[in-house]
């Protein structure tokens, strides 16, 4: 992707001319000639599939310090034919926040990450360049009994995460991050600074679950904090096939969405080399849980709902909510919560992921078929995470926000990881996960086969990215999978706020146009 040098320079010149003088924009513009360009670009790339020598790179990266830098970037990109990609935490599974096939600029919000927590009113303003780890830290700094229901990995950015939904261990009690947003600030295609009041309820609805990238640059969210007890209980127990894990999973499917909403038990399916039979693989299944209360309350609940797991007091640890964040992020050696402020991703690998939703339990034969696939050669680093719904998730209507997947038993995250660069090796693993995805098709949601926009998957359909034209019909192929009937309303909002489709990517909401 390259522009004639003159256009590129005109774009840069436009940026300097269009920014006010309070803090010069020139300090936060990085072109490919700048020695910091690569380190800034690479810094928050989570999926190494989009960090190779052949990955298209932005002509310019802007790391705004203030709103006027964003306004200048939007206006100059329009004038000089550049596409914009907005990056918050950089965790997009398909790299859409920093990769494009056309000449483009990345607005990386890393410098706009201030957070102010108001414990009295139980709210917080968080700028979209912040990570959820930073947000959790700032909440815990002020209160041990306030929290926020968002994701598990601390380096996920609040910009992408909240605009696509965002869930973690509090989902059954409090729903999604996007369900708990009460105001927002956004710069629209005309460069206007809008809040909930001035953007109107339609646009405010759209950015809470419809993905932010189609509608403008979101600057900040105002969120409602939620109450947690001073002590929560966590456990993380493994079971094998010899311990009858299949039976436990089958029972879990019957109860996980129905147990008390203070309890969330998710399951990780993984395969490992067998310790008894050489060359054979076997399943290791992990039950990971958080309960909003003490162990003495948890044990009778578990005994009643999932006795076959055989949970005992020694499996459980009581801790504060913020320590549970550290625990689930893999910090288990009494680390200080300061690690949440470190935004360097710790899990960078090559990966491909997909999602599914289920309303019916899957039968034993299907679980066995999944195990078979997990024993294949390409599956040495794969996982399926089953996350239960129910509780608050079933109380919210499908059209309350664009995220429509409410009355499900659970959601599946399918993923395959690898560590070597190369097309062949990537294709081998991607083919494996596509085969797994086909295998589970009969057991998961249908018409549409629903998908979670935050688990971005370009296999389910894309726009024509090179031109701005994509028909409603073509976009509906992926759009109804992410948003069901909310897709129509998202298109309606897009048509109103960005009729010329400036903010676009491979899976952005298209506007309707009289001539399309
Ligand atoms: P990134 O910056 O890549 O943005 C994602 C999308 O949002 C892009 O299209 C981007 O342009 C757009 N965007 C970002 N900021 C914007 C802004 N300010 N204005 C407008 N558009 C903006 N999910 C979950 O629900 N629960 C979980 O526990 C986890 N855990 C998890 C762990 C790991 C290791 C990864 C890689 C991912 C997850 N996720 C997750 C998925 C995560 O929610 C999803 O990838 C988010 O979109 C990431 O948001 P970022 O801001 O980090 O991504």
XYZ file of C-alpha atoms and ligand atoms in Angstrom:
569
model
C 0.000 0.000 0.000
C 1.654 3.197 -1.055
C 0.527 6.630 -2.074
C 2.412 8.851 -4.478
C 5.007 10.607 -2.303
C 3.372 13.978 -2.846
C -0.039 12.873 -1.477
C 1.645 11.344 1.489
C 3.540 14.570 2.134
C 0.440 16.646 1.562
C -1.270 14.540 4.198
C 1.528 15.205 6.686
C 1.516 18.886 5.893
C -2.248 18.979 6.327
C -1.883 17.441 9.805
C 0.480 20.154 10.963
C -1.622 22.942 9.466
C -4.874 21.642 10.919
C -3.859 21.153 14.476
C -4.041 23.905 17.057
C -0.786 24.952 18.673
C -1.402 23.915 22.265
C 0.613 20.718 21.831
C 2.206 20.312 18.488
C 0.976 17.318 16.532
C 4.396 16.912 14.915
C 5.640 15.290 18.124
C 3.162 12.435 17.747
C 3.414 11.641 14.048
C 5.492 8.627 13.036
C 6.273 7.826 9.412
C 8.171 4.805 8.187
C 11.392 6.868 8.275
C 11.068 7.498 11.976
C 13.233 5.302 14.191
C 10.368 4.675 16.659
C 7.860 3.740 13.931
C 8.316 -0.047 14.186
C 8.384 -0.241 17.956
C 5.201 1.843 18.197
C 3.460 -0.249 15.550
C 4.552 -3.575 17.055
C 3.951 -2.604 20.671
C 0.332 -3.693 21.032
C 0.061 -6.294 18.257
C -1.361 -9.323 20.005
C -1.715 -11.743 17.082
C 1.671 -12.358 15.439
C -0.137 -13.368 12.223
C -0.285 -9.598 11.597
C 3.273 -8.795 12.533
C 5.164 -10.285 9.585
C 7.282 -8.697 6.862
C 4.390 -9.055 4.384
C 1.738 -7.475 6.645
C 0.655 -4.136 5.085
C 1.892 -1.253 7.241
C 0.401 2.196 7.854
C 2.003 5.143 6.063
C 1.638 7.157 9.214
C 0.914 6.442 12.867
C -0.508 9.242 14.992
C -0.544 8.848 18.775
C -2.823 11.772 19.720
C -2.382 13.624 22.993
C -5.592 15.581 22.635
C -8.846 15.730 20.724
C -7.591 18.229 18.132
C -4.983 15.698 16.949
C -7.763 13.231 16.207
C -9.868 15.864 14.491
C -6.911 16.829 12.273
C -6.220 13.168 11.437
C -9.839 12.581 10.395
C -10.068 15.693 8.301
C -6.693 15.257 6.548
C -7.329 11.555 5.870
C -10.528 12.496 4.078
C -8.811 15.192 2.048
C -5.881 13.053 1.014
C -7.518 9.698 0.406
C -6.212 7.801 3.412
C -8.208 5.253 5.336
C -8.157 5.425 9.140
C -7.677 2.515 11.493
C -8.217 3.243 15.181
C -6.289 1.238 17.733
C -6.902 1.002 21.447
C -5.453 -2.239 22.873
C -4.546 -3.836 19.521
C -6.129 -7.183 20.458
C -8.323 -7.479 17.355
C -8.087 -11.144 16.286
C -7.840 -10.183 12.601
C -5.642 -7.120 13.107
C -8.272 -4.703 11.787
C -7.072 -1.891 14.052
C -3.662 -1.677 12.378
C -3.781 -3.490 9.004
C -5.431 -2.455 5.753
C -4.943 -3.211 2.056
C -5.330 0.431 1.053
C -3.145 3.436 2.019
C -3.931 4.097 5.648
C -3.097 5.864 8.872
C -3.303 4.356 12.356
C -4.666 6.513 15.146
C -3.178 4.784 18.160
C -4.852 6.029 21.330
C -2.141 4.815 23.695
C -1.506 8.341 25.041
C -5.161 8.976 25.802
C -5.657 6.641 28.706
C -6.677 8.680 31.701
C -9.131 7.171 34.152
C -11.109 8.937 36.851
C -13.056 6.907 39.353
C -15.919 8.459 41.316
C -16.636 6.110 44.218
C -19.393 8.300 45.589
C -21.506 8.030 42.460
C -20.071 4.613 41.569
C -19.070 5.672 38.083
C -15.840 6.218 36.176
C -14.706 7.973 33.013
C -12.129 5.955 31.123
C -10.384 7.109 27.989
C -10.321 4.539 25.227
C -6.530 4.243 25.081
C -6.597 2.563 28.505
C -6.471 -1.181 29.029
C -8.933 -3.064 31.205
C -6.020 -3.892 33.552
C -5.399 -0.182 34.081
C -9.103 0.363 34.689
C -9.303 -2.467 37.243
C -6.220 -1.068 38.989
C -7.701 2.440 39.272
C -10.976 1.065 40.643
C -9.230 -1.171 43.196
C -6.984 1.686 44.254
C -10.072 3.486 45.513
C -12.387 0.701 46.614
C -12.258 -2.980 47.495
C -15.965 -3.470 46.899
C -16.438 -1.832 43.508
C -15.604 -3.567 40.242
C -16.421 -3.610 36.540
C -17.749 -6.530 34.493
C -15.285 -6.724 31.591
C -12.746 -9.219 30.220
C -10.078 -11.386 31.753
C -6.834 -10.471 29.946
C -5.536 -7.168 31.425
C -3.921 -5.880 28.206
C -7.211 -5.817 26.242
C -8.091 -2.211 25.329
C -11.331 -0.584 26.472
C -11.809 0.998 23.002
C -12.414 -2.207 21.054
C -13.527 -4.361 23.984
C -16.411 -2.215 25.279
C -17.585 -1.300 21.779
C -17.964 -5.015 20.926
C -19.552 -6.193 24.218
C -16.834 -7.374 26.607
C -17.351 -10.138 29.168
C -15.555 -11.817 32.027
C -16.298 -13.544 35.322
C -19.003 -11.038 36.316
C -21.110 -11.665 33.185
C -23.772 -13.743 34.960
C -24.210 -11.177 37.714
C -23.880 -7.924 35.763
C -23.871 -8.664 32.020
C -21.351 -7.197 29.603
C -19.105 -4.166 29.825
C -21.286 -2.584 27.123
C -24.391 -3.122 29.289
C -22.821 -0.889 31.917
C -21.903 2.167 29.853
C -23.844 5.312 30.689
C -22.175 7.962 28.529
C -19.484 8.272 25.874
C -17.435 10.821 23.965
C -16.819 10.419 20.257
C -15.381 12.335 17.322
C -17.563 11.860 14.257
C -16.733 11.970 10.554
C -17.168 15.745 10.522
C -14.706 16.121 13.364
C -17.393 17.047 15.886
C -16.834 16.190 19.553
C -20.046 14.509 20.754
C -21.285 13.087 24.032
C -24.371 10.981 24.712
C -26.581 13.999 24.700
C -25.281 15.493 21.471
C -24.794 12.221 19.584
C -28.315 11.069 20.338
C -29.629 7.721 21.551
C -29.295 5.918 18.191
C -25.552 6.445 17.886
C -25.049 5.890 21.608
C -26.897 2.570 21.193
C -24.762 1.568 18.182
C -21.343 2.012 19.787
C -22.240 -0.181 22.769
C -21.802 -3.556 21.105
C -21.924 -2.683 17.394
C -18.145 -2.237 17.207
C -16.818 1.306 17.430
C -14.839 1.360 14.206
C -17.844 1.977 11.909
C -19.052 5.138 13.600
C -16.170 7.426 14.532
C -13.358 7.587 17.040
C -14.563 6.929 20.560
C -12.558 8.982 23.044
C -13.956 7.925 26.404
C -16.629 5.889 28.143
C -18.511 6.701 31.308
C -19.213 3.444 33.091
C -21.334 2.315 35.980
C -19.279 0.470 38.576
C -20.756 -2.620 40.203
C -20.680 -3.980 43.747
C -18.588 -6.996 44.750
C -18.110 -8.451 48.244
C -14.744 -7.915 49.992
C -14.068 -11.648 49.576
C -14.576 -13.750 46.478
C -13.589 -17.395 46.052
C -11.746 -18.807 43.055
C -10.831 -22.291 41.954
C -9.067 -23.876 39.065
C -9.249 -27.664 38.973
C -8.230 -30.122 36.258
C -9.960 -33.355 35.419
C -8.992 -36.125 33.001
C -10.891 -38.706 30.963
C -9.991 -41.284 33.634
C -11.728 -39.048 36.162
C -14.877 -39.148 34.015
C -14.564 -35.601 32.842
C -17.022 -36.150 29.990
C -19.752 -36.873 32.513
C -18.870 -33.696 34.433
C -19.023 -31.587 31.253
C -22.418 -33.080 30.360
C -23.720 -32.211 33.826
C -22.125 -28.728 33.665
C -24.137 -28.072 30.494
C -27.326 -28.760 32.459
C -26.546 -26.394 35.318
C -23.937 -23.753 34.410
C -26.443 -21.171 33.165
C -28.935 -21.928 35.954
C -26.821 -21.897 39.124
C -26.830 -18.801 41.305
C -25.700 -15.734 39.353
C -22.912 -15.149 41.898
C -21.227 -18.259 40.502
C -19.501 -18.480 37.134
C -17.742 -21.718 36.150
C -16.049 -21.836 32.791
C -14.405 -24.811 31.144
C -11.182 -25.050 29.137
C -10.802 -28.074 26.855
C -7.175 -28.805 25.923
C -5.211 -31.841 24.817
C -1.824 -32.946 26.171
C 0.579 -35.832 25.626
C -0.535 -38.875 27.558
C 1.710 -39.703 30.498
C 0.837 -43.397 30.347
C 0.751 -44.185 26.612
C 3.680 -42.964 24.565
C 2.783 -41.048 21.418
C -0.855 -40.778 22.470
C -2.703 -37.619 23.325
C -5.402 -37.186 25.903
C -7.703 -34.440 27.201
C -7.043 -32.116 30.124
C -10.116 -30.208 31.136
C -9.908 -27.234 33.414
C -12.790 -25.875 35.484
C -12.088 -22.264 36.367
C -14.461 -20.350 38.563
C -15.192 -17.261 40.548
C -17.837 -17.048 43.243
C -18.952 -13.761 44.795
C -18.734 -14.892 48.399
C -16.779 -17.106 50.790
C -15.796 -20.741 50.400
C -18.287 -21.899 53.044
C -21.131 -20.642 50.905
C -19.601 -21.960 47.695
C -19.068 -25.580 48.727
C -22.748 -26.418 49.411
C -23.714 -24.726 46.122
C -21.198 -26.848 44.230
C -22.267 -29.982 46.079
C -25.823 -29.362 44.967
C -25.192 -28.306 41.365
C -22.041 -30.109 40.216
C -21.204 -32.813 42.797
C -19.310 -34.934 40.251
C -16.567 -32.309 40.093
C -15.719 -33.319 43.671
C -14.671 -29.813 44.667
C -13.104 -29.608 48.131
C -12.139 -26.680 50.320
C -8.436 -27.149 49.498
C -9.183 -26.422 45.810
C -10.549 -22.987 46.678
C -8.848 -19.709 47.492
C -10.526 -16.717 49.085
C -9.241 -13.344 47.938
C -10.288 -9.831 46.969
C -11.889 -9.187 43.577
C -8.757 -7.413 42.316
C -6.586 -10.363 43.357
C -8.921 -12.621 41.373
C -8.145 -10.467 38.311
C -4.427 -11.162 38.879
C -5.137 -14.839 39.529
C -7.054 -15.368 36.288
C -4.443 -13.399 34.361
C -1.905 -15.984 35.507
C -0.181 -13.981 38.265
C -0.319 -16.467 41.101
C 2.722 -15.666 43.191
C 1.438 -12.823 45.266
C 2.392 -10.198 42.671
C 1.442 -6.627 43.425
C -1.469 -5.227 41.438
C 1.053 -2.917 39.732
C 1.430 -5.618 37.064
C -1.976 -4.482 35.779
C -0.422 -1.211 34.684
C 2.046 -2.997 32.429
C 0.474 -3.030 28.993
C 3.048 -5.171 27.212
C 1.140 -8.231 25.974
C 2.415 -11.402 27.619
C 0.671 -13.924 25.390
C 1.814 -12.972 21.877
C 1.496 -15.923 19.506
C 0.198 -16.680 16.047
C -3.443 -17.622 16.349
C -6.817 -18.020 14.697
C -10.010 -18.013 16.740
C -13.746 -18.430 16.210
C -16.881 -18.293 18.322
C -20.168 -20.118 18.766
C -23.278 -19.907 20.904
C -25.419 -22.789 22.152
C -29.005 -23.058 23.259
C -28.978 -26.864 23.614
C -26.396 -29.052 25.358
C -24.109 -30.988 23.028
C -24.293 -34.800 23.267
C -21.548 -37.114 24.452
C -20.777 -38.298 20.897
C -20.079 -34.699 19.871
C -17.681 -34.233 22.799
C -15.881 -37.397 21.743
C -15.655 -36.112 18.176
C -14.150 -32.863 19.500
C -11.551 -34.844 21.482
C -10.617 -36.771 18.308
C -9.902 -33.508 16.546
C -7.893 -32.255 19.511
C -5.601 -35.286 19.105
C -4.671 -34.361 15.518
C -1.139 -33.216 14.765
C -2.091 -29.561 14.119
C -3.886 -29.371 17.457
C -0.918 -29.410 19.815
C -1.830 -25.895 21.005
C -5.568 -25.504 20.838
C -8.318 -24.726 23.239
C -12.032 -24.417 23.537
C -13.379 -22.227 26.316
C -17.005 -22.742 27.312
C -18.418 -19.687 29.120
C -21.857 -19.939 30.680
C -24.612 -17.369 30.217
C -27.883 -17.151 32.157
C -28.361 -14.813 35.122
C -28.295 -11.161 34.091
C -27.638 -12.116 30.453
C -31.116 -13.608 30.099
C -32.786 -10.608 31.707
C -31.633 -8.139 29.043
C -33.523 -7.995 25.748
C -31.762 -8.840 22.467
C -32.261 -5.318 21.167
C -31.214 -3.375 24.284
C -27.768 -2.905 22.751
C -26.446 -4.310 19.423
C -24.970 -7.423 21.131
C -27.907 -9.816 20.667
C -26.703 -13.157 22.076
C -28.719 -13.292 25.266
C -30.695 -16.459 25.932
C -27.853 -18.907 25.414
C -26.627 -21.748 27.601
C -23.052 -20.834 26.852
C -20.588 -19.406 24.394
C -17.619 -21.190 22.856
C -14.216 -19.676 22.087
C -12.341 -21.934 19.651
C -8.659 -21.202 19.136
C -5.535 -22.664 17.612
C -2.073 -21.242 18.349
C 1.368 -21.758 16.805
C 4.823 -20.262 17.172
C 6.499 -20.279 13.767
C 6.063 -17.769 10.989
C 5.165 -18.975 7.498
C 2.159 -19.333 5.220
C 2.203 -23.086 5.116
C 2.262 -23.549 8.855
C -0.427 -20.892 9.297
C -2.649 -22.504 6.677
C -2.292 -25.912 8.284
C -3.546 -24.573 11.612
C -6.259 -22.416 10.106
C -7.528 -25.414 8.140
C -7.636 -27.397 11.351
C -9.837 -24.857 13.149
C -12.108 -24.594 10.106
C -12.566 -28.364 10.201
C -13.371 -28.227 13.909
C -15.842 -25.408 13.247
C -17.582 -27.527 10.567
C -17.651 -30.509 12.874
C -19.494 -28.646 15.658
C -21.972 -26.978 13.254
C -24.861 -29.387 13.962
C -24.671 -28.669 17.705
C -24.497 -24.871 17.818
C -26.756 -21.932 16.896
C -28.198 -21.930 13.364
C -29.867 -19.432 11.027
C -27.787 -17.522 11.676
C -24.805 -19.363 13.123
C -24.156 -16.601 15.626
C -20.699 -15.152 16.288
C -19.224 -12.656 18.774
C -17.871 -9.504 17.130
C -15.061 -9.236 19.698
C -13.903 -12.682 18.535
C -13.433 -11.238 15.074
C -13.459 -13.855 12.330
C -13.161 -12.832 8.689
C -14.137 -16.370 7.580
C -17.801 -15.556 8.234
C -17.933 -12.895 5.506
C -16.378 -9.533 4.632
C -17.002 -6.256 2.860
C -15.223 -5.225 -0.315
C -12.527 -3.304 1.431
C -10.706 -1.815 -1.531
C -13.694 0.160 -2.756
C -16.108 1.856 -0.435
C -19.063 0.029 -1.973
C -20.469 -2.998 -0.179
C -24.100 -3.951 -0.622
C -26.381 -4.372 2.350
C -26.936 -7.928 1.167
C -23.258 -8.786 1.129
C -22.607 -7.201 4.517
C -25.648 -8.981 5.968
C -23.838 -12.295 5.498
C -21.488 -11.502 8.395
C -23.654 -8.762 9.935
C -26.569 -10.934 11.054
C -24.178 -13.469 12.557
C -22.739 -10.830 14.872
C -25.853 -8.721 15.424
C -28.951 -10.701 14.309
C -31.836 -8.295 13.643
C -29.921 -5.433 15.276
C -27.849 -5.335 12.078
C -30.636 -3.397 10.309
C -30.666 -0.722 12.985
C -26.867 -0.483 12.867
C -27.065 0.113 9.096
C -29.690 2.774 9.720
C -27.449 4.553 12.258
C -24.429 4.289 9.964
C -26.421 5.793 7.088
C -27.272 8.740 9.287
C -23.866 9.419 10.800
C -21.382 8.379 8.081
C -23.314 8.184 4.780
C -20.136 8.274 2.656
C -18.661 5.332 4.550
C -15.430 7.011 5.595
C -14.959 4.817 8.673
C -14.701 1.411 7.110
C -12.924 -1.897 7.293
C -13.440 -5.508 6.247
C -16.333 -5.867 8.686
C -17.648 -2.353 9.210
C -21.359 -1.575 9.050
C -22.181 -0.258 5.542
C -24.469 2.736 4.952
C -27.444 2.446 2.636
C -27.279 4.698 -0.344
C -29.884 5.520 -2.936
C -27.558 4.443 -5.730
C -26.367 1.207 -4.075
P -8.136 -3.081 18.974
O -7.421 -1.842 19.319
O -7.448 -4.042 18.046
O -9.573 -2.706 18.413
C -10.545 -3.649 18.029
C -11.550 -3.005 17.075
O -12.153 -1.876 17.693
C -10.914 -2.477 15.791
O -11.858 -2.542 14.747
C -10.636 -1.023 16.145
O -10.511 -0.178 15.021
C -11.844 -0.674 16.988
N -11.534 0.370 17.971
C -10.623 0.305 18.967
N -10.635 1.433 19.681
C -11.566 2.246 19.123
C -12.023 3.556 19.406
N -11.534 4.238 20.425
N -12.969 4.099 18.616
C -13.474 3.404 17.571
N -13.093 2.140 17.266
C -12.141 1.565 18.027
N -13.066 -10.491 24.920
C -13.952 -10.657 25.929
O -15.107 -10.260 25.790
N -13.561 -11.203 27.113
C -12.286 -11.599 27.334
O -11.963 -12.099 28.417
C -11.341 -11.449 26.284
N -10.051 -11.840 26.446
C -9.143 -11.654 25.425
C -7.810 -12.059 25.600
C -6.889 -11.890 24.572
C -5.451 -12.322 24.791
C -7.313 -11.317 23.345
C -6.332 -11.158 22.206
C -8.623 -10.924 23.175
C -9.559 -11.095 24.204
N -10.887 -10.707 24.036
C -11.773 -10.877 25.068
C -11.340 -10.132 22.761
C -11.349 -8.617 22.848
O -12.516 -8.193 23.530
C -11.375 -7.995 21.439
O -10.261 -8.425 20.708
C -11.438 -6.466 21.513
O -11.996 -5.959 20.340
C -10.079 -5.879 21.758
O -10.145 -4.507 21.954
P -8.804 -3.657 21.770
O -9.124 -2.258 21.994
O -7.703 -4.294 22.542
O -8.464 -3.977 20.233
